[in-house]
Amino acid sequence: MTEVGREPRLYRSDVRAARRRLGRHVRVTPVCHTDVAGPNGPVGVSLKFEYLQHGGTFKVRGSLNALLAAGVRDERPVVIASGGNAGIAAALACAILGRSCTVVVPESAPHTKVAAMWAYGAEVLWRGTTYVEATRHAEELAAERRALRLHAYGMPEVVAGAGTIGLEIERQVRARPPVLVPVGGGALAAGIAAALGTRGQVVGVEPVGAPTLHAALAAGHPVDVHINTIASDALGATRIGEMAMELAQRYRIGSVLVSDDAISMAREYLWREFRVVVEPAGATALAAIQSGAYVPGPQERPVIVLTGANTDLTTL
């Protein structure tokens, strides 16, 4: 990892270091090669079942990597702001390592996700109606308690941890197919891009109502966006992370937008055809294939990362 100005630059070597650090703390999630319904008939894809990760979210990779990178002598309490999955991941990572964790959530945080944070022993505090307001309070609380403040997507260790998914895909899937991933703050897309380097292709898929990467690529820099989507509890960042933006430009990460209806249909399809239960954000990448927002090239079998399963089963 090197410094450019104030922002560190992330490379494949950092992701490989994260994989060594994580070791057996995380699952190597399986891949299923199959066909899914597309707008013009069956489409060949490889589904990466990351929703089977500990805690039901890929984010545990980043939280664990950040805490392990801090070292065993760092016993400070942990504070994080989250709309849901980052809080679950931090709570689980702290439980594994025997550290205390406080998660600050907005009032809109789903009870299902808050219950999971409690189950892993975290203290949960409600502050504000948005992720931004929760983040502001988490910063104040971390300073007051002299705690280690984790970030859902803005830390290099978090991005590198998420990127270990890319190293797994390299071993599990032949050739170099494009990898489609949902985008909120951008850690997952950026980490996978860093892992695959210039030989890979990453496509970020976002709800029309949460286009953080799409808007940033159009403007040439991160910009604030208004959030209005059914996937807001997981893809609720109002601005792409600075590191994610740098990696998106360096490795030419693509961006496509999908409607909430397309996300709902993809989610229902996964349950109906595969008995796979994911939250709306977890089905977002598949929605790009089924809606025709992303059309694979000839002989191309894209990898679809199904990211999270922390959802209320009654909403299916």
PDB file of C-alpha atoms in Angstrom:
ATOM      1  CA  MET A   1       0.000   0.000   0.000  1.00  0.00           C
ATOM      2  CA  THR A   2       1.465   3.361  -1.010  1.00  0.00           C
ATOM      3  CA  GLU A   3       0.485   6.948  -0.229  1.00  0.00           C
ATOM      4  CA  VAL A   4      -0.626   9.385  -2.911  1.00  0.00           C
ATOM      5  CA  GLY A   5      -1.367  12.742  -1.307  1.00  0.00           C
ATOM      6  CA  ARG A   6      -3.476  11.898   1.702  1.00  0.00           C
ATOM      7  CA  GLU A   7      -5.078   8.762   0.257  1.00  0.00           C
ATOM      8  CA  PRO A   8      -3.311   5.373   0.310  1.00  0.00           C
ATOM      9  CA  ARG A   9      -3.330   3.425  -2.946  1.00  0.00           C
ATOM     10  CA  LEU A  10      -4.378  -0.197  -2.773  1.00  0.00           C
ATOM     11  CA  TYR A  11      -2.861  -3.012  -4.834  1.00  0.00           C
ATOM     12  CA  ARG A  12      -3.243  -6.745  -5.355  1.00  0.00           C
ATOM     13  CA  SER A  13      -0.446  -7.333  -2.834  1.00  0.00           C
ATOM     14  CA  ASP A  14      -2.588  -5.673  -0.148  1.00  0.00           C
ATOM     15  CA  VAL A  15      -5.505  -7.958  -0.954  1.00  0.00           C
ATOM     16  CA  ARG A  16      -3.232 -11.001  -0.823  1.00  0.00           C
ATOM     17  CA  ALA A  17      -1.954  -9.832   2.572  1.00  0.00           C
ATOM     18  CA  ALA A  18      -5.576  -9.565   3.720  1.00  0.00           C
ATOM     19  CA  ARG A  19      -6.225 -13.150   2.597  1.00  0.00           C
ATOM     20  CA  ARG A  20      -3.257 -14.398   4.636  1.00  0.00           C
ATOM     21  CA  ARG A  21      -4.399 -12.375   7.624  1.00  0.00           C
ATOM     22  CA  LEU A  22      -7.976 -13.628   7.474  1.00  0.00           C
ATOM     23  CA  GLY A  23      -6.967 -17.260   7.084  1.00  0.00           C
ATOM     24  CA  ARG A  24      -9.710 -19.557   8.342  1.00  0.00           C
ATOM     25  CA  HIS A  25     -11.652 -16.749   9.987  1.00  0.00           C
ATOM     26  CA  VAL A  26     -13.796 -16.484   6.838  1.00  0.00           C
ATOM     27  CA  ARG A  27     -15.468 -19.000   4.549  1.00  0.00           C
ATOM     28  CA  VAL A  28     -14.423 -19.600   0.968  1.00  0.00           C
ATOM     29  CA  THR A  29     -17.908 -19.278  -0.481  1.00  0.00           C
ATOM     30  CA  PRO A  30     -18.955 -21.542  -3.362  1.00  0.00           C
ATOM     31  CA  VAL A  31     -19.673 -20.745  -7.003  1.00  0.00           C
ATOM     32  CA  CYS A  32     -22.529 -22.245  -9.006  1.00  0.00           C
ATOM     33  CA  HIS A  33     -22.349 -22.315 -12.816  1.00  0.00           C
ATOM     34  CA  THR A  34     -25.874 -22.133 -14.196  1.00  0.00           C
ATOM     35  CA  ASP A  35     -28.307 -20.382 -16.526  1.00  0.00           C
ATOM     36  CA  VAL A  36     -30.718 -17.668 -15.450  1.00  0.00           C
ATOM     37  CA  ALA A  37     -33.657 -16.098 -17.244  1.00  0.00           C
ATOM     38  CA  GLY A  38     -32.727 -13.043 -19.291  1.00  0.00           C
ATOM     39  CA  PRO A  39     -34.847 -10.667 -21.366  1.00  0.00           C
ATOM     40  CA  ASN A  40     -34.217 -12.764 -24.494  1.00  0.00           C
ATOM     41  CA  GLY A  41     -33.819 -16.244 -23.073  1.00  0.00           C
ATOM     42  CA  PRO A  42     -31.385 -18.122 -20.806  1.00  0.00           C
ATOM     43  CA  VAL A  43     -28.096 -16.434 -19.895  1.00  0.00           C
ATOM     44  CA  GLY A  44     -25.092 -18.376 -18.634  1.00  0.00           C
ATOM     45  CA  VAL A  45     -23.700 -17.027 -15.364  1.00  0.00           C
ATOM     46  CA  SER A  46     -21.571 -18.057 -12.408  1.00  0.00           C
ATOM     47  CA  LEU A  47     -23.245 -17.223  -9.102  1.00  0.00           C
ATOM     48  CA  LYS A  48     -20.838 -16.469  -6.245  1.00  0.00           C
ATOM     49  CA  PHE A  49     -22.716 -17.415  -3.057  1.00  0.00           C
ATOM     50  CA  GLU A  50     -21.155 -14.824  -0.774  1.00  0.00           C
ATOM     51  CA  TYR A  51     -24.418 -14.536   1.135  1.00  0.00           C
ATOM     52  CA  LEU A  52     -23.261 -17.763   2.841  1.00  0.00           C
ATOM     53  CA  GLN A  53     -20.410 -15.862   4.512  1.00  0.00           C
ATOM     54  CA  HIS A  54     -20.326 -15.673   8.324  1.00  0.00           C
ATOM     55  CA  GLY A  55     -22.882 -13.117   9.422  1.00  0.00           C
ATOM     56  CA  GLY A  56     -24.679 -13.358   6.089  1.00  0.00           C
ATOM     57  CA  THR A  57     -22.590 -10.585   4.522  1.00  0.00           C
ATOM     58  CA  PHE A  58     -19.320 -10.102   2.657  1.00  0.00           C
ATOM     59  CA  LYS A  59     -18.535  -7.189   4.966  1.00  0.00           C
ATOM     60  CA  VAL A  60     -17.173  -9.434   7.703  1.00  0.00           C
ATOM     61  CA  ARG A  61     -14.065  -9.864   5.534  1.00  0.00           C
ATOM     62  CA  GLY A  62     -13.295  -6.157   5.726  1.00  0.00           C
ATOM     63  CA  SER A  63     -14.103  -5.689   9.412  1.00  0.00           C
ATOM     64  CA  LEU A  64     -12.007  -8.676  10.465  1.00  0.00           C
ATOM     65  CA  ASN A  65      -9.104  -7.617   8.283  1.00  0.00           C
ATOM     66  CA  ALA A  66      -9.153  -4.118   9.760  1.00  0.00           C
ATOM     67  CA  LEU A  67      -9.139  -5.412  13.335  1.00  0.00           C
ATOM     68  CA  LEU A  68      -6.469  -8.025  12.668  1.00  0.00           C
ATOM     69  CA  ALA A  69      -4.309  -5.435  10.902  1.00  0.00           C
ATOM     70  CA  ALA A  70      -4.547  -3.212  13.989  1.00  0.00           C
ATOM     71  CA  GLY A  71      -2.777  -5.960  15.956  1.00  0.00           C
ATOM     72  CA  VAL A  72      -3.566  -8.132  18.953  1.00  0.00           C
ATOM     73  CA  ARG A  73      -2.288  -5.477  21.350  1.00  0.00           C
ATOM     74  CA  ASP A  74      -4.939  -3.020  20.228  1.00  0.00           C
ATOM     75  CA  GLU A  75      -7.730  -3.661  22.708  1.00  0.00           C
ATOM     76  CA  ARG A  76      -9.653  -0.430  22.207  1.00  0.00           C
ATOM     77  CA  PRO A  77     -13.429  -0.691  21.969  1.00  0.00           C
ATOM     78  CA  VAL A  78     -14.800  -0.470  18.443  1.00  0.00           C
ATOM     79  CA  VAL A  79     -17.354   2.036  17.159  1.00  0.00           C
ATOM     80  CA  ILE A  80     -18.979   1.968  13.723  1.00  0.00           C
ATOM     81  CA  ALA A  81     -21.910   3.663  11.991  1.00  0.00           C
ATOM     82  CA  SER A  82     -24.028   1.397   9.840  1.00  0.00           C
ATOM     83  CA  GLY A  83     -27.356   1.021   8.138  1.00  0.00           C
ATOM     84  CA  GLY A  84     -27.172  -2.717   8.732  1.00  0.00           C
ATOM     85  CA  ASN A  85     -24.617  -5.161   7.343  1.00  0.00           C
ATOM     86  CA  ALA A  86     -21.445  -3.278   8.284  1.00  0.00           C
ATOM     87  CA  GLY A  87     -22.703  -3.213  11.852  1.00  0.00           C
ATOM     88  CA  ILE A  88     -23.395  -6.943  11.792  1.00  0.00           C
ATOM     89  CA  ALA A  89     -19.916  -7.570  10.387  1.00  0.00           C
ATOM     90  CA  ALA A  90     -18.219  -5.383  12.992  1.00  0.00           C
ATOM     91  CA  ALA A  91     -20.194  -7.001  15.815  1.00  0.00           C
ATOM     92  CA  LEU A  92     -19.245 -10.479  14.611  1.00  0.00           C
ATOM     93  CA  ALA A  93     -15.580  -9.551  14.077  1.00  0.00           C
ATOM     94  CA  CYS A  94     -15.410  -8.128  17.601  1.00  0.00           C
ATOM     95  CA  ALA A  95     -17.090 -11.233  19.020  1.00  0.00           C
ATOM     96  CA  ILE A  96     -14.501 -13.441  17.313  1.00  0.00           C
ATOM     97  CA  LEU A  97     -11.621 -11.365  18.675  1.00  0.00           C
ATOM     98  CA  GLY A  98     -13.112 -10.691  22.106  1.00  0.00           C
ATOM     99  CA  ARG A  99     -13.533  -6.923  21.749  1.00  0.00           C
ATOM    100  CA  SER A 100     -16.452  -4.677  22.636  1.00  0.00           C
ATOM    101  CA  CYS A 101     -18.430  -3.106  19.800  1.00  0.00           C
ATOM    102  CA  THR A 102     -20.885  -0.236  19.546  1.00  0.00           C
ATOM    103  CA  VAL A 103     -22.932   0.237  16.383  1.00  0.00           C
ATOM    104  CA  VAL A 104     -24.649   3.549  15.690  1.00  0.00           C
ATOM    105  CA  VAL A 105     -27.616   3.073  13.363  1.00  0.00           C
ATOM    106  CA  PRO A 106     -30.177   5.458  11.874  1.00  0.00           C
ATOM    107  CA  GLU A 107     -33.787   5.103  12.941  1.00  0.00           C
ATOM    108  CA  SER A 108     -34.534   3.400   9.612  1.00  0.00           C
ATOM    109  CA  ALA A 109     -32.251   0.413  10.341  1.00  0.00           C
ATOM    110  CA  PRO A 110     -34.210  -2.854   9.881  1.00  0.00           C
ATOM    111  CA  HIS A 111     -35.017  -4.708  13.087  1.00  0.00           C
ATOM    112  CA  THR A 112     -33.755  -7.952  11.522  1.00  0.00           C
ATOM    113  CA  LYS A 113     -30.280  -6.457  11.178  1.00  0.00           C
ATOM    114  CA  VAL A 114     -30.293  -4.771  14.575  1.00  0.00           C
ATOM    115  CA  ALA A 115     -31.274  -8.107  16.140  1.00  0.00           C
ATOM    116  CA  ALA A 116     -28.264  -9.728  14.478  1.00  0.00           C
ATOM    117  CA  MET A 117     -25.964  -7.050  15.966  1.00  0.00           C
ATOM    118  CA  TRP A 118     -27.412  -7.757  19.407  1.00  0.00           C
ATOM    119  CA  ALA A 119     -26.964 -11.499  18.882  1.00  0.00           C
ATOM    120  CA  TYR A 120     -23.218 -10.953  18.395  1.00  0.00           C
ATOM    121  CA  GLY A 121     -23.023  -8.885  21.588  1.00  0.00           C
ATOM    122  CA  ALA A 122     -22.908  -5.348  20.202  1.00  0.00           C
ATOM    123  CA  GLU A 123     -24.304  -2.255  21.851  1.00  0.00           C
ATOM    124  CA  VAL A 124     -26.684  -0.569  19.398  1.00  0.00           C
ATOM    125  CA  LEU A 125     -27.468   3.153  19.526  1.00  0.00           C
ATOM    126  CA  TRP A 126     -30.050   4.893  17.336  1.00  0.00           C
ATOM    127  CA  ARG A 127     -29.089   8.368  16.138  1.00  0.00           C
ATOM    128  CA  GLY A 128     -30.699  10.408  13.360  1.00  0.00           C
ATOM    129  CA  THR A 129     -32.750   9.384  10.376  1.00  0.00           C
ATOM    130  CA  THR A 130     -29.890   8.920   7.890  1.00  0.00           C
ATOM    131  CA  TYR A 131     -26.559   7.127   7.654  1.00  0.00           C
ATOM    132  CA  VAL A 132     -24.821  10.517   7.516  1.00  0.00           C
ATOM    133  CA  GLU A 133     -26.292  11.526  10.869  1.00  0.00           C
ATOM    134  CA  ALA A 134     -25.388   8.169  12.405  1.00  0.00           C
ATOM    135  CA  THR A 135     -21.837   8.556  11.092  1.00  0.00           C
ATOM    136  CA  ARG A 136     -21.483  11.983  12.681  1.00  0.00           C
ATOM    137  CA  HIS A 137     -22.478  10.614  16.071  1.00  0.00           C
ATOM    138  CA  ALA A 138     -20.159   7.613  15.688  1.00  0.00           C
ATOM    139  CA  GLU A 139     -17.232   9.977  15.102  1.00  0.00           C
ATOM    140  CA  GLU A 140     -18.069  11.928  18.262  1.00  0.00           C
ATOM    141  CA  LEU A 141     -18.545   8.755  20.278  1.00  0.00           C
ATOM    142  CA  ALA A 142     -15.252   7.242  19.102  1.00  0.00           C
ATOM    143  CA  ALA A 143     -13.374  10.381  20.142  1.00  0.00           C
ATOM    144  CA  GLU A 144     -15.138  10.464  23.507  1.00  0.00           C
ATOM    145  CA  ARG A 145     -14.417   6.799  24.264  1.00  0.00           C
ATOM    146  CA  ARG A 146     -10.981   6.766  22.627  1.00  0.00           C
ATOM    147  CA  ALA A 147     -12.241   3.905  20.514  1.00  0.00           C
ATOM    148  CA  LEU A 148     -11.142   2.442  17.201  1.00  0.00           C
ATOM    149  CA  ARG A 149     -13.616   3.699  14.630  1.00  0.00           C
ATOM    150  CA  LEU A 150     -14.335   1.292  11.814  1.00  0.00           C
ATOM    151  CA  HIS A 151     -15.822   2.532   8.566  1.00  0.00           C
ATOM    152  CA  ALA A 152     -18.258   0.599   6.405  1.00  0.00           C
ATOM    153  CA  TYR A 153     -16.308   1.239   3.204  1.00  0.00           C
ATOM    154  CA  GLY A 154     -13.754   4.039   3.587  1.00  0.00           C
ATOM    155  CA  MET A 155     -10.773   2.196   5.128  1.00  0.00           C
ATOM    156  CA  PRO A 156      -8.028   0.540   3.032  1.00  0.00           C
ATOM    157  CA  GLU A 157      -8.128  -2.576   5.240  1.00  0.00           C
ATOM    158  CA  VAL A 158     -11.885  -2.872   4.712  1.00  0.00           C
ATOM    159  CA  VAL A 159     -11.497  -2.557   0.936  1.00  0.00           C
ATOM    160  CA  ALA A 160      -8.649  -5.091   0.881  1.00  0.00           C
ATOM    161  CA  GLY A 161     -10.668  -7.547   2.958  1.00  0.00           C
ATOM    162  CA  ALA A 162     -13.619  -7.302   0.593  1.00  0.00           C
ATOM    163  CA  GLY A 163     -11.219  -7.811  -2.294  1.00  0.00           C
ATOM    164  CA  THR A 164     -10.365 -11.338  -1.141  1.00  0.00           C
ATOM    165  CA  ILE A 165     -13.563 -12.380  -2.902  1.00  0.00           C
ATOM    166  CA  GLY A 166     -11.780 -11.546  -6.157  1.00  0.00           C
ATOM    167  CA  LEU A 167      -8.901 -13.888  -5.311  1.00  0.00           C
ATOM    168  CA  GLU A 168     -11.392 -16.688  -4.656  1.00  0.00           C
ATOM    169  CA  ILE A 169     -13.150 -16.059  -7.961  1.00  0.00           C
ATOM    170  CA  GLU A 170      -9.811 -16.361  -9.770  1.00  0.00           C
ATOM    171  CA  ARG A 171      -9.403 -19.890  -8.413  1.00  0.00           C
ATOM    172  CA  GLN A 172     -13.015 -20.923  -8.917  1.00  0.00           C
ATOM    173  CA  VAL A 173     -13.804 -19.579 -12.399  1.00  0.00           C
ATOM    174  CA  ARG A 174     -11.883 -20.171 -15.606  1.00  0.00           C
ATOM    175  CA  ALA A 175     -10.706 -17.378 -17.878  1.00  0.00           C
ATOM    176  CA  ARG A 176     -11.367 -13.760 -16.873  1.00  0.00           C
ATOM    177  CA  PRO A 177     -15.113 -13.159 -17.025  1.00  0.00           C
ATOM    178  CA  PRO A 178     -16.562  -9.819 -15.909  1.00  0.00           C
ATOM    179  CA  VAL A 179     -17.587  -9.685 -12.257  1.00  0.00           C
ATOM    180  CA  LEU A 180     -20.870  -7.922 -11.466  1.00  0.00           C
ATOM    181  CA  VAL A 181     -21.258  -6.594  -7.921  1.00  0.00           C
ATOM    182  CA  PRO A 182     -23.688  -4.270  -6.137  1.00  0.00           C
ATOM    183  CA  VAL A 183     -22.318  -0.845  -5.200  1.00  0.00           C
ATOM    184  CA  GLY A 184     -23.073   1.303  -2.180  1.00  0.00           C
ATOM    185  CA  GLY A 185     -19.957   2.931  -0.765  1.00  0.00           C
ATOM    186  CA  GLY A 186     -17.887   0.971  -3.288  1.00  0.00           C
ATOM    187  CA  ALA A 187     -15.595  -1.157  -1.111  1.00  0.00           C
ATOM    188  CA  LEU A 188     -16.586  -4.458  -2.726  1.00  0.00           C
ATOM    189  CA  ALA A 189     -16.207  -3.348  -6.346  1.00  0.00           C
ATOM    190  CA  ALA A 190     -12.963  -1.522  -5.542  1.00  0.00           C
ATOM    191  CA  GLY A 191     -11.481  -4.421  -3.588  1.00  0.00           C
ATOM    192  CA  ILE A 192     -12.259  -6.955  -6.301  1.00  0.00           C
ATOM    193  CA  ALA A 193     -10.815  -4.606  -8.932  1.00  0.00           C
ATOM    194  CA  ALA A 194      -7.605  -4.305  -6.901  1.00  0.00           C
ATOM    195  CA  ALA A 195      -7.450  -8.102  -6.591  1.00  0.00           C
ATOM    196  CA  LEU A 196      -7.949  -8.766 -10.310  1.00  0.00           C
ATOM    197  CA  GLY A 197      -5.906  -5.821 -11.576  1.00  0.00           C
ATOM    198  CA  THR A 198      -5.805  -4.828 -15.225  1.00  0.00           C
ATOM    199  CA  ARG A 199      -6.542  -8.410 -16.301  1.00  0.00           C
ATOM    200  CA  GLY A 200     -10.000  -8.316 -14.770  1.00  0.00           C
ATOM    201  CA  GLN A 201     -13.218  -6.455 -15.429  1.00  0.00           C
ATOM    202  CA  VAL A 202     -15.550  -5.308 -12.650  1.00  0.00           C
ATOM    203  CA  VAL A 203     -19.007  -3.870 -13.272  1.00  0.00           C
ATOM    204  CA  GLY A 204     -20.781  -2.023 -10.497  1.00  0.00           C
ATOM    205  CA  VAL A 205     -24.556  -2.412 -10.388  1.00  0.00           C
ATOM    206  CA  GLU A 206     -26.586   0.230  -8.566  1.00  0.00           C
ATOM    207  CA  PRO A 207     -30.243   1.006  -7.976  1.00  0.00           C
ATOM    208  CA  VAL A 208     -31.484   3.991  -9.933  1.00  0.00           C
ATOM    209  CA  GLY A 209     -32.292   5.483  -6.547  1.00  0.00           C
ATOM    210  CA  ALA A 210     -28.722   5.176  -5.200  1.00  0.00           C
ATOM    211  CA  PRO A 211     -26.271   5.907  -8.062  1.00  0.00           C
ATOM    212  CA  THR A 212     -23.145   6.760  -6.063  1.00  0.00           C
ATOM    213  CA  LEU A 213     -20.615   5.267  -8.515  1.00  0.00           C
ATOM    214  CA  HIS A 214     -22.584   6.204 -11.623  1.00  0.00           C
ATOM    215  CA  ALA A 215     -22.823   9.860 -10.575  1.00  0.00           C
ATOM    216  CA  ALA A 216     -19.167   9.983  -9.519  1.00  0.00           C
ATOM    217  CA  LEU A 217     -17.932   8.558 -12.828  1.00  0.00           C
ATOM    218  CA  ALA A 218     -20.045  11.087 -14.720  1.00  0.00           C
ATOM    219  CA  ALA A 219     -18.682  13.981 -12.649  1.00  0.00           C
ATOM    220  CA  GLY A 220     -15.106  12.696 -12.484  1.00  0.00           C
ATOM    221  CA  HIS A 221     -15.108  12.807  -8.675  1.00  0.00           C
ATOM    222  CA  PRO A 222     -17.310  11.673  -5.760  1.00  0.00           C
ATOM    223  CA  VAL A 223     -20.581  13.580  -5.431  1.00  0.00           C
ATOM    224  CA  ASP A 224     -23.509  13.379  -3.045  1.00  0.00           C
ATOM    225  CA  VAL A 225     -26.644  11.631  -4.290  1.00  0.00           C
ATOM    226  CA  HIS A 226     -30.151  11.298  -2.928  1.00  0.00           C
ATOM    227  CA  ILE A 227     -31.058   7.787  -1.740  1.00  0.00           C
ATOM    228  CA  ASN A 228     -34.470   6.339  -2.572  1.00  0.00           C
ATOM    229  CA  THR A 229     -34.404   2.568  -3.067  1.00  0.00           C
ATOM    230  CA  ILE A 230     -35.596  -0.665  -1.481  1.00  0.00           C
ATOM    231  CA  ALA A 231     -31.927  -1.589  -1.013  1.00  0.00           C
ATOM    232  CA  SER A 232     -31.079   1.507   1.052  1.00  0.00           C
ATOM    233  CA  ASP A 233     -30.318  -0.431   4.259  1.00  0.00           C
ATOM    234  CA  ALA A 234     -27.304  -1.993   2.498  1.00  0.00           C
ATOM    235  CA  LEU A 235     -26.675   0.396  -0.416  1.00  0.00           C
ATOM    236  CA  GLY A 236     -27.460   3.576   1.477  1.00  0.00           C
ATOM    237  CA  ALA A 237     -24.177   5.478   1.148  1.00  0.00           C
ATOM    238  CA  THR A 238     -24.840   8.953  -0.241  1.00  0.00           C
ATOM    239  CA  ARG A 239     -21.337   9.279  -1.692  1.00  0.00           C
ATOM    240  CA  ILE A 240     -18.805   6.853  -3.130  1.00  0.00           C
ATOM    241  CA  GLY A 241     -15.647   6.420  -1.052  1.00  0.00           C
ATOM    242  CA  GLU A 242     -12.498   8.266  -2.143  1.00  0.00           C
ATOM    243  CA  MET A 243     -10.484   5.043  -2.354  1.00  0.00           C
ATOM    244  CA  ALA A 244     -13.260   3.324  -4.289  1.00  0.00           C
ATOM    245  CA  MET A 245     -13.320   6.219  -6.731  1.00  0.00           C
ATOM    246  CA  GLU A 246      -9.571   6.063  -7.299  1.00  0.00           C
ATOM    247  CA  LEU A 247      -9.715   2.324  -7.938  1.00  0.00           C
ATOM    248  CA  ALA A 248     -12.752   2.721 -10.197  1.00  0.00           C
ATOM    249  CA  GLN A 249     -10.828   5.156 -12.372  1.00  0.00           C
ATOM    250  CA  ARG A 250      -7.569   3.196 -12.261  1.00  0.00           C
ATOM    251  CA  TYR A 251      -9.169  -0.119 -13.248  1.00  0.00           C
ATOM    252  CA  ARG A 252     -12.055   1.253 -15.310  1.00  0.00           C
ATOM    253  CA  ILE A 253     -14.863  -0.185 -13.217  1.00  0.00           C
ATOM    254  CA  GLY A 254     -18.105   0.001 -15.199  1.00  0.00           C
ATOM    255  CA  SER A 255     -21.481   1.096 -13.889  1.00  0.00           C
ATOM    256  CA  VAL A 256     -25.040   0.138 -14.792  1.00  0.00           C
ATOM    257  CA  LEU A 257     -28.299   1.115 -13.115  1.00  0.00           C
ATOM    258  CA  VAL A 258     -31.305  -1.077 -12.333  1.00  0.00           C
ATOM    259  CA  SER A 259     -34.792  -0.287 -11.088  1.00  0.00           C
ATOM    260  CA  ASP A 260     -36.225  -1.381  -7.752  1.00  0.00           C
ATOM    261  CA  ASP A 261     -38.724  -3.502  -9.678  1.00  0.00           C
ATOM    262  CA  ALA A 262     -35.856  -5.340 -11.373  1.00  0.00           C
ATOM    263  CA  ILE A 263     -34.200  -5.932  -8.004  1.00  0.00           C
ATOM    264  CA  SER A 264     -37.418  -7.308  -6.520  1.00  0.00           C
ATOM    265  CA  MET A 265     -37.924  -9.602  -9.506  1.00  0.00           C
ATOM    266  CA  ALA A 266     -34.351 -10.914  -9.291  1.00  0.00           C
ATOM    267  CA  ARG A 267     -34.753 -11.562  -5.577  1.00  0.00           C
ATOM    268  CA  GLU A 268     -38.001 -13.449  -6.096  1.00  0.00           C
ATOM    269  CA  TYR A 269     -36.423 -15.401  -8.976  1.00  0.00           C
ATOM    270  CA  LEU A 270     -33.520 -16.556  -6.783  1.00  0.00           C
ATOM    271  CA  TRP A 271     -35.970 -17.924  -4.242  1.00  0.00           C
ATOM    272  CA  ARG A 272     -38.307 -19.500  -6.782  1.00  0.00           C
ATOM    273  CA  GLU A 273     -35.646 -21.168  -8.940  1.00  0.00           C
ATOM    274  CA  PHE A 274     -32.777 -21.817  -6.511  1.00  0.00           C
ATOM    275  CA  ARG A 275     -34.315 -21.533  -3.043  1.00  0.00           C
ATOM    276  CA  VAL A 276     -31.740 -18.825  -2.351  1.00  0.00           C
ATOM    277  CA  VAL A 277     -32.796 -16.094   0.089  1.00  0.00           C
ATOM    278  CA  VAL A 278     -30.997 -12.762  -0.209  1.00  0.00           C
ATOM    279  CA  GLU A 279     -31.801  -9.202   0.742  1.00  0.00           C
ATOM    280  CA  PRO A 280     -32.553  -6.671  -2.028  1.00  0.00           C
ATOM    281  CA  ALA A 281     -28.915  -5.543  -2.244  1.00  0.00           C
ATOM    282  CA  GLY A 282     -27.863  -9.182  -2.620  1.00  0.00           C
ATOM    283  CA  ALA A 283     -29.953  -9.539  -5.777  1.00  0.00           C
ATOM    284  CA  THR A 284     -28.942  -6.231  -7.352  1.00  0.00           C
ATOM    285  CA  ALA A 285     -26.142  -7.605  -9.542  1.00  0.00           C
ATOM    286  CA  LEU A 286     -28.388 -10.356 -10.919  1.00  0.00           C
ATOM    287  CA  ALA A 287     -31.010  -7.713 -11.740  1.00  0.00           C
ATOM    288  CA  ALA A 288     -28.602  -6.226 -14.282  1.00  0.00           C
ATOM    289  CA  ILE A 289     -28.568  -9.498 -16.244  1.00  0.00           C
ATOM    290  CA  GLN A 290     -32.283 -10.204 -16.028  1.00  0.00           C
ATOM    291  CA  SER A 291     -33.357  -6.666 -16.924  1.00  0.00           C
ATOM    292  CA  GLY A 292     -30.944  -6.338 -19.829  1.00  0.00           C
ATOM    293  CA  ALA A 293     -29.054  -3.451 -18.201  1.00  0.00           C
ATOM    294  CA  TYR A 294     -25.934  -5.546 -18.747  1.00  0.00           C
ATOM    295  CA  VAL A 295     -25.753  -7.757 -21.839  1.00  0.00           C
ATOM    296  CA  PRO A 296     -22.919 -10.335 -21.811  1.00  0.00           C
ATOM    297  CA  GLY A 297     -20.796 -10.618 -24.920  1.00  0.00           C
ATOM    298  CA  PRO A 298     -20.582 -13.764 -27.048  1.00  0.00           C
ATOM    299  CA  GLN A 299     -19.198 -16.733 -25.076  1.00  0.00           C
ATOM    300  CA  GLU A 300     -19.127 -14.555 -21.961  1.00  0.00           C
ATOM    301  CA  ARG A 301     -20.326 -16.024 -18.652  1.00  0.00           C
ATOM    302  CA  PRO A 302     -20.276 -13.224 -16.073  1.00  0.00           C
ATOM    303  CA  VAL A 303     -19.789 -13.811 -12.372  1.00  0.00           C
ATOM    304  CA  ILE A 304     -22.668 -12.510 -10.249  1.00  0.00           C
ATOM    305  CA  VAL A 305     -21.820 -11.849  -6.602  1.00  0.00           C
ATOM    306  CA  LEU A 306     -24.787 -12.458  -4.280  1.00  0.00           C
ATOM    307  CA  THR A 307     -23.680 -10.416  -1.323  1.00  0.00           C
ATOM    308  CA  GLY A 308     -26.006 -10.590   1.668  1.00  0.00           C
ATOM    309  CA  ALA A 309     -28.802 -12.586   3.273  1.00  0.00           C
ATOM    310  CA  ASN A 310     -29.820 -10.434   6.232  1.00  0.00           C
ATOM    311  CA  THR A 311     -33.474  -9.984   5.452  1.00  0.00           C
ATOM    312  CA  ASP A 312     -36.943 -10.409   6.834  1.00  0.00           C
ATOM    313  CA  LEU A 313     -38.283 -13.658   5.361  1.00  0.00           C
ATOM    314  CA  THR A 314     -41.836 -12.313   5.371  1.00  0.00           C
ATOM    315  CA  THR A 315     -40.890  -9.823   2.630  1.00  0.00           C
ATOM    316  CA  LEU A 316     -40.304 -12.525   0.020  1.00  0.00           C
TER     317      LEU A 316
END
